Short mmCIF file of C-alpha atoms in Angstrom, two decimals:
data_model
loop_
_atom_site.label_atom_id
_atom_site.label_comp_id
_atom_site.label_asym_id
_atom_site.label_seq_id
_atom_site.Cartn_x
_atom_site.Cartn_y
_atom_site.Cartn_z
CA UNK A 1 41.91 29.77 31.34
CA UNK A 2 39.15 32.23 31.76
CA UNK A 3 38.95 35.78 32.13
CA UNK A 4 37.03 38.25 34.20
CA UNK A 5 36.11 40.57 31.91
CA UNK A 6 33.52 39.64 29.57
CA UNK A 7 35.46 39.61 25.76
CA UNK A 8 32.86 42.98 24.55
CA UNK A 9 32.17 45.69 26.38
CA UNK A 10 30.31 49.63 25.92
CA UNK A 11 31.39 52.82 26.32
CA UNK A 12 30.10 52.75 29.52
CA UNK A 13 31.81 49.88 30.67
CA UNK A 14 34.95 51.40 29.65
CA UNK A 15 34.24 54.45 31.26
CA UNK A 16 34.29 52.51 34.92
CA UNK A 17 37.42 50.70 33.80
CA UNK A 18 39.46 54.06 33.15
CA UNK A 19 37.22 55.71 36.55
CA UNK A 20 38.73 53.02 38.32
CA UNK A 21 42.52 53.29 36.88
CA UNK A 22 42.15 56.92 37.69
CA UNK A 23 41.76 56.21 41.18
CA UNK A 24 44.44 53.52 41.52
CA UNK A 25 41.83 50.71 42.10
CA UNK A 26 42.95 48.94 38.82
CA UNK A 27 45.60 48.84 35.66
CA UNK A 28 44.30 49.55 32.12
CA UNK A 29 45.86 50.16 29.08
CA UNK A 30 44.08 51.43 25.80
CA UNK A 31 45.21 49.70 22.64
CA UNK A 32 44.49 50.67 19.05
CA UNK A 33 44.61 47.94 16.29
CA UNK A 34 43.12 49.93 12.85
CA UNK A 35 44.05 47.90 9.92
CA UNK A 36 43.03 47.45 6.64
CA UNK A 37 44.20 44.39 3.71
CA UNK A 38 45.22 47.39 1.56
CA UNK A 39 47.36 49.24 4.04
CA UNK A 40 44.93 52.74 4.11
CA UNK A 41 44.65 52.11 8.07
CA UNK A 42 47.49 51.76 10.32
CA UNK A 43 50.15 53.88 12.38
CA UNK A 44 49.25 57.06 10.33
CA UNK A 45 45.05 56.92 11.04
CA UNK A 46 46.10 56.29 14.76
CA UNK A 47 48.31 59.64 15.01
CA UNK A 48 45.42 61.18 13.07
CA UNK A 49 43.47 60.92 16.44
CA UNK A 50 43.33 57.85 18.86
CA UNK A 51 41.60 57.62 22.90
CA UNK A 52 43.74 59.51 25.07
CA UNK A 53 46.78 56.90 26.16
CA UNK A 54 46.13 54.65 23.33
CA UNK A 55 49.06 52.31 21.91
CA UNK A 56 49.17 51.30 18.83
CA UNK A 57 50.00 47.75 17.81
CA UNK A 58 50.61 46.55 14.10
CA UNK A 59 48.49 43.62 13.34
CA UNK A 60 50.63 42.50 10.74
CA UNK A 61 54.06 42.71 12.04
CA UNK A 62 53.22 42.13 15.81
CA UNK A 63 49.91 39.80 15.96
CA UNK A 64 50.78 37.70 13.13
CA UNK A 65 54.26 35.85 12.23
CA UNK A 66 55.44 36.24 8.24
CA UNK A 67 52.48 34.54 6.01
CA UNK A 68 53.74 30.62 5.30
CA UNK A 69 51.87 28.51 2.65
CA UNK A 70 51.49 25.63 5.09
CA UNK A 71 50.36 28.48 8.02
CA UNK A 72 48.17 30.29 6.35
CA UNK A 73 48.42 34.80 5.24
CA UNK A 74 48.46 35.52 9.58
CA UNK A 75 49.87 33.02 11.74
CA UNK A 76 49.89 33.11 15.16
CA UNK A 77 53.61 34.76 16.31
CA UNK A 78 56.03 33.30 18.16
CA UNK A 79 54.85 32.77 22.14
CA UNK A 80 57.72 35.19 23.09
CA UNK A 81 57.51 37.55 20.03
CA UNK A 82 53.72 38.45 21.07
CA UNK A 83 54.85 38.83 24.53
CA UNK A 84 57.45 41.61 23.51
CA UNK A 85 55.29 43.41 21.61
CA UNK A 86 52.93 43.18 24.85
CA UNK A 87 55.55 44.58 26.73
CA UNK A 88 56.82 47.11 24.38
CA UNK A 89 52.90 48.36 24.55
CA UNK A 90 53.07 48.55 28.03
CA UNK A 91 50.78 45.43 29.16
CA UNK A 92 51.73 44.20 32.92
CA UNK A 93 50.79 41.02 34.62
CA UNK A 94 48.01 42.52 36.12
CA UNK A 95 46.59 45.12 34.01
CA UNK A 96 43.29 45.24 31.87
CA UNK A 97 43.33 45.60 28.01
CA UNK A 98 40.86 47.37 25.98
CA UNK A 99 41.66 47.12 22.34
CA UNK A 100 39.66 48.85 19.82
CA UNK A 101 39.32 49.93 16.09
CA UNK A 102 37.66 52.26 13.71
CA UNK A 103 35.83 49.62 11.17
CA UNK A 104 34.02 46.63 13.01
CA UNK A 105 35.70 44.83 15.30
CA UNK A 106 37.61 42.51 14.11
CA UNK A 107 40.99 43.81 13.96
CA UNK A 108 40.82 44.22 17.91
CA UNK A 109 38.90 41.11 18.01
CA UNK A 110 42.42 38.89 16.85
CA UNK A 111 44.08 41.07 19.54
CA UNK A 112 41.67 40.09 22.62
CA UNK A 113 40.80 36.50 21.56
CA UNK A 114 44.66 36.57 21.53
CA UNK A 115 45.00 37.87 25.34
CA UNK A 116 42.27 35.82 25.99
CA UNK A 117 43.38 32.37 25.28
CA UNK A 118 46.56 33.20 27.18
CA UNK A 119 44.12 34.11 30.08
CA UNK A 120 45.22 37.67 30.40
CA UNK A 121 42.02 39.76 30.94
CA UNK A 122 40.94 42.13 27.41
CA UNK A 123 38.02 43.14 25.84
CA UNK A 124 36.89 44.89 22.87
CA UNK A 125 35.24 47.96 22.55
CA UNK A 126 32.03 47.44 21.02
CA UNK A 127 31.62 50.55 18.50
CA UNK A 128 35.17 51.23 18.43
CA UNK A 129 36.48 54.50 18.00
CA UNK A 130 33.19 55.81 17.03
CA UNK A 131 31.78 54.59 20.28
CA UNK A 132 34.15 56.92 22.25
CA UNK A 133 32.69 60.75 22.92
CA UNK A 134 35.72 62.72 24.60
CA UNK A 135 38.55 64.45 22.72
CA UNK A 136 41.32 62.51 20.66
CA UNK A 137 44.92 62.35 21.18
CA UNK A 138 47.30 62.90 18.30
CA UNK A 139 50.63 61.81 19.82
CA UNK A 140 52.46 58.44 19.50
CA UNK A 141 52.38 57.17 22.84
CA UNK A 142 55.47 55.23 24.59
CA UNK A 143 54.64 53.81 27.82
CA UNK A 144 56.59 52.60 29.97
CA UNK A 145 57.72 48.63 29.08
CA UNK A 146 55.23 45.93 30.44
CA UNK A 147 56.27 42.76 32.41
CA UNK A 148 53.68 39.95 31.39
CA UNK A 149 55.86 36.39 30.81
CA UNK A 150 56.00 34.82 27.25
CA UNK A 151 53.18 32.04 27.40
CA UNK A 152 52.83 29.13 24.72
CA UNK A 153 49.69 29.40 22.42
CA UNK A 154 47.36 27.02 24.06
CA UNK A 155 46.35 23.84 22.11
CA UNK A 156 42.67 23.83 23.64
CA UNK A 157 42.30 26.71 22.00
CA UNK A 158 43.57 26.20 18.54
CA UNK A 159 42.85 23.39 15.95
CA UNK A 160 45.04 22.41 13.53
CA UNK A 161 43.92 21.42 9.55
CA UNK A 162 43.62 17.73 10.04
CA UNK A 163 41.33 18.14 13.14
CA UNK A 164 38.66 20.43 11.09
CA UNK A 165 39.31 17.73 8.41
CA UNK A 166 38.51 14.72 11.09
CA UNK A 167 34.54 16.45 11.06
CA UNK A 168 34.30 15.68 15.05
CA UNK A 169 33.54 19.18 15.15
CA UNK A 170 30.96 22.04 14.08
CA UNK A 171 33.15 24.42 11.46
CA UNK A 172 32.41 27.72 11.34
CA UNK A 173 33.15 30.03 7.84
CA UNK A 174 33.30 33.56 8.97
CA UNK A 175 33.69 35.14 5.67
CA UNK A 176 31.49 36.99 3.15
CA UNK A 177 28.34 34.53 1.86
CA UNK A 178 29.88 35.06 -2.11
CA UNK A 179 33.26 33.98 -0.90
CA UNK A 180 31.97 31.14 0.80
CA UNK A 181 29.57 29.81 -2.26
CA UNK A 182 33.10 30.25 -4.45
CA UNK A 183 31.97 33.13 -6.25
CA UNK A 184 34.77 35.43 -5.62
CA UNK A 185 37.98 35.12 -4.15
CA UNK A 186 40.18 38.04 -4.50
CA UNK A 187 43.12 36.86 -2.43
CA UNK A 188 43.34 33.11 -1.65
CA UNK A 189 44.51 30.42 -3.96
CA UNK A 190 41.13 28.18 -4.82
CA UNK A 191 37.78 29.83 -4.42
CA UNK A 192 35.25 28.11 -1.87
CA UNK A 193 35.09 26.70 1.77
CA UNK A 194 35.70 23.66 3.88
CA UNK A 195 33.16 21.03 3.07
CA UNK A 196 30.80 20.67 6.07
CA UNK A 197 31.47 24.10 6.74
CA UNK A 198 28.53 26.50 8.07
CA UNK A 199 28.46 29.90 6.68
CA UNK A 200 28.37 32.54 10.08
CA UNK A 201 30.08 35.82 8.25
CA UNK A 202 31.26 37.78 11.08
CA UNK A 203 29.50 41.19 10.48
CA UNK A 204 25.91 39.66 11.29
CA UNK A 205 27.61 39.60 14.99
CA UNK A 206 26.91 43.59 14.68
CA UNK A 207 23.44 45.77 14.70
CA UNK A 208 23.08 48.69 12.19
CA UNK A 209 25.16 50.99 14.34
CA UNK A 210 27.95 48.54 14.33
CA UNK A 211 27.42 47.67 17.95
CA UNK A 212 27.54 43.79 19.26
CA UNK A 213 24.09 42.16 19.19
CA UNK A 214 23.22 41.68 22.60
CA UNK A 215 24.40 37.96 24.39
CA UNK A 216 20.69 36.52 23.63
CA UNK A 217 20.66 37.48 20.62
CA UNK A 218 23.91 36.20 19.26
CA UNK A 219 23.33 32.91 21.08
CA UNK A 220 19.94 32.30 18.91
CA UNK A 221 22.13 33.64 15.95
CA UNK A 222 24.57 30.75 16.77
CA UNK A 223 22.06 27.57 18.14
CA UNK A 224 20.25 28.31 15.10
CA UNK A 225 23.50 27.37 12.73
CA UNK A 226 23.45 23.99 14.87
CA UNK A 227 26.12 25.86 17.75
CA UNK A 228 25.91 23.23 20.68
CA UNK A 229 27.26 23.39 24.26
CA UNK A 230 27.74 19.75 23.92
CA UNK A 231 30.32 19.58 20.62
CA UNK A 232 33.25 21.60 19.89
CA UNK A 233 33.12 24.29 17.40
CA UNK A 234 35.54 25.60 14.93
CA UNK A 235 35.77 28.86 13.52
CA UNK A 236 38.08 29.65 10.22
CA UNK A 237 37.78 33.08 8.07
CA UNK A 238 39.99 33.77 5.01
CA UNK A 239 43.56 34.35 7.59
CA UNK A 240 42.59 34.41 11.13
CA UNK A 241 41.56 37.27 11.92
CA UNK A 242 37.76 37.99 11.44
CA UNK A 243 36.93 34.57 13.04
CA UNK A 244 38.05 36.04 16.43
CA UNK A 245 35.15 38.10 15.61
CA UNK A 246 32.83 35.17 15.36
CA UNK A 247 34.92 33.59 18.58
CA UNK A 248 34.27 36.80 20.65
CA UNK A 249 31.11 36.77 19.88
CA UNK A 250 30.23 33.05 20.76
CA UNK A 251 31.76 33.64 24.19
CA UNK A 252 29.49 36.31 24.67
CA UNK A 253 26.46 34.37 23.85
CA UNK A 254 27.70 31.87 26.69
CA UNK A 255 29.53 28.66 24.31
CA UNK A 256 32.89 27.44 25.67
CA UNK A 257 33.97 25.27 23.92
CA UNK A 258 35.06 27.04 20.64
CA UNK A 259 38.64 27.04 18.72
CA UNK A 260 40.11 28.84 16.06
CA UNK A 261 41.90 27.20 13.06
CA UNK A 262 44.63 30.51 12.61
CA UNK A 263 45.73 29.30 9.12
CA UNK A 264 42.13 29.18 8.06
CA UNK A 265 40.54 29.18 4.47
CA UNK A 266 44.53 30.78 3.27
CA UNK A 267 46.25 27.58 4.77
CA UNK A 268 43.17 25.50 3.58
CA UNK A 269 43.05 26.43 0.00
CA UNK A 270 46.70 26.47 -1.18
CA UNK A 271 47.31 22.88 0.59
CA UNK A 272 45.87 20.89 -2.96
CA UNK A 273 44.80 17.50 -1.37
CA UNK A 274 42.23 19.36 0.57
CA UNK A 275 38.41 19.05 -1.10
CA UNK A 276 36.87 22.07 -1.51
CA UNK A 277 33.27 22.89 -1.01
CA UNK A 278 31.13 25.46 -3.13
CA UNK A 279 27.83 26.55 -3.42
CA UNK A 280 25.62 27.55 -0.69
CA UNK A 281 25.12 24.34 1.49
CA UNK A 282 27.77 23.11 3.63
#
């Protein structure tokens, strides 16, 4: 499934996309996804101010299922739990999502490569909330419910443990270089990465102003780390999430053929026969 919109867009970009709601040419809906690990973002910073007929969506309760040892901190939901949370947001069939957050991306990156793969047309807002120059909302907006059908997760875009283990493909690490060389890890059971792992951490995707490098220059970023358009690439990060933020990112550079492995380095590290790499070398 592919989508018309490209997966990143600017302000500008947006900007046509609500011009042309206004006018009844098109269908978009505005969807905030700020969340941090610790809890400090969430429902409270979006009624602190959001963009005008933003809905809020819970990463943890509505685009992940209950952490499971052998799934990883943020599985994937249910097929028809994700599509009632769609619908309680007020996504139709036919209507264009714009998800966005306040830190870098990748919070409303899990939502749109989530959208995506289902072939429903989203995009992120590069810059997030800071991007945005009009005034803020402060209520808790309840749309209308949406319509769109409950579609299974697509295996073409998903890999499972035992195929990153089977090393037919390139595997992506999107986390922080330390946590990758095993010198921290402040949440997951062993400390390290998948051996024959590359190390890609997902902020590099970003200039200083914490906009999306343009497609050019994330697609040197990405041949340079051996990214092919002729082999399949995997992308893990510690849960899930910030490797949609890698994903995104690839797609914009042009690469296609690109999965994510949802239980990631969580799933990984707390299944004991798996090796474990450290150091800085794949």
């Amino acid at each position: 499934m592919t989508s018309a919109l490209p997966p990143i867009i600017d302000i500008a970009h947006l900007q046509t996309l609500l011009t042309g709601a206004a006018a009844g040419d098109s269908q978009v809906q505005l969807l905030d996804v700020r969340w941090a690990l610790d809890g400090s973002k969430g429902h409270h910073t979006y009624l602190e101010g959001h963009l005008p007929g933003a809905v809020y969506l819970d990463l943890d309760t509505e685009l992940a299922a209950p952490a499971r040892r052998e799934a990883g901190r943020h599985p994937l939901p249910a097929a028809a739990d994700f599509a009632a949370s769609l619908r309680r947001a007020g996504i139709t069939e036919g209507s264009t999502v714009v998800a966005y957050d306040d830190s870098n991306g990748a919070p409303a990156g899990r939502l749109v490569w989530m959208l995506r793969a289902l072939g429903h047309d989203a995009a992120v807002l590069s810059g997030g909330l800071d991007a945005w120059d009009g005034p803020l909302e402060t209520t808790d907006v309840r749309p209308t419910a949406g319509d769109v059908p409950v579609r299974d997760w697509p295996a073409s875009r998903i890999a499972t443990a035992d195929e990153v283990a089977a090393g037919a493909a390139l595997v992506i690490d999107a986390r922080a270089a330390e946590r990758y060389r095993g010198e921290v890890e402040p949440i997951d059971p062993r400390a390290g990465h998948i051996p024959g792992a590359v190390n890609l951490p997902f902020a590099e995707n970003l200039d200083p102003e914490g906009r999306f490098l343009s497609p050019h220059q994330l697609r040197r970023r990405f041949e340079a780390a051996g990214v092919r358009e002729d082999r399949e690439t995997v992308v893990y990060c510690g849960s899930g999430v910030t490797a949609t933020h890698d994903l995104l990112a690839l797609e914009r550079a042009g690469f296609t053929r690109v999965r994510l492995f949802p239980g990631s380095w969580s799933q990984w590290s707390a299944e004991a026969s798996r090796p474990v790499a450290v150091g800085p070398m794949p």
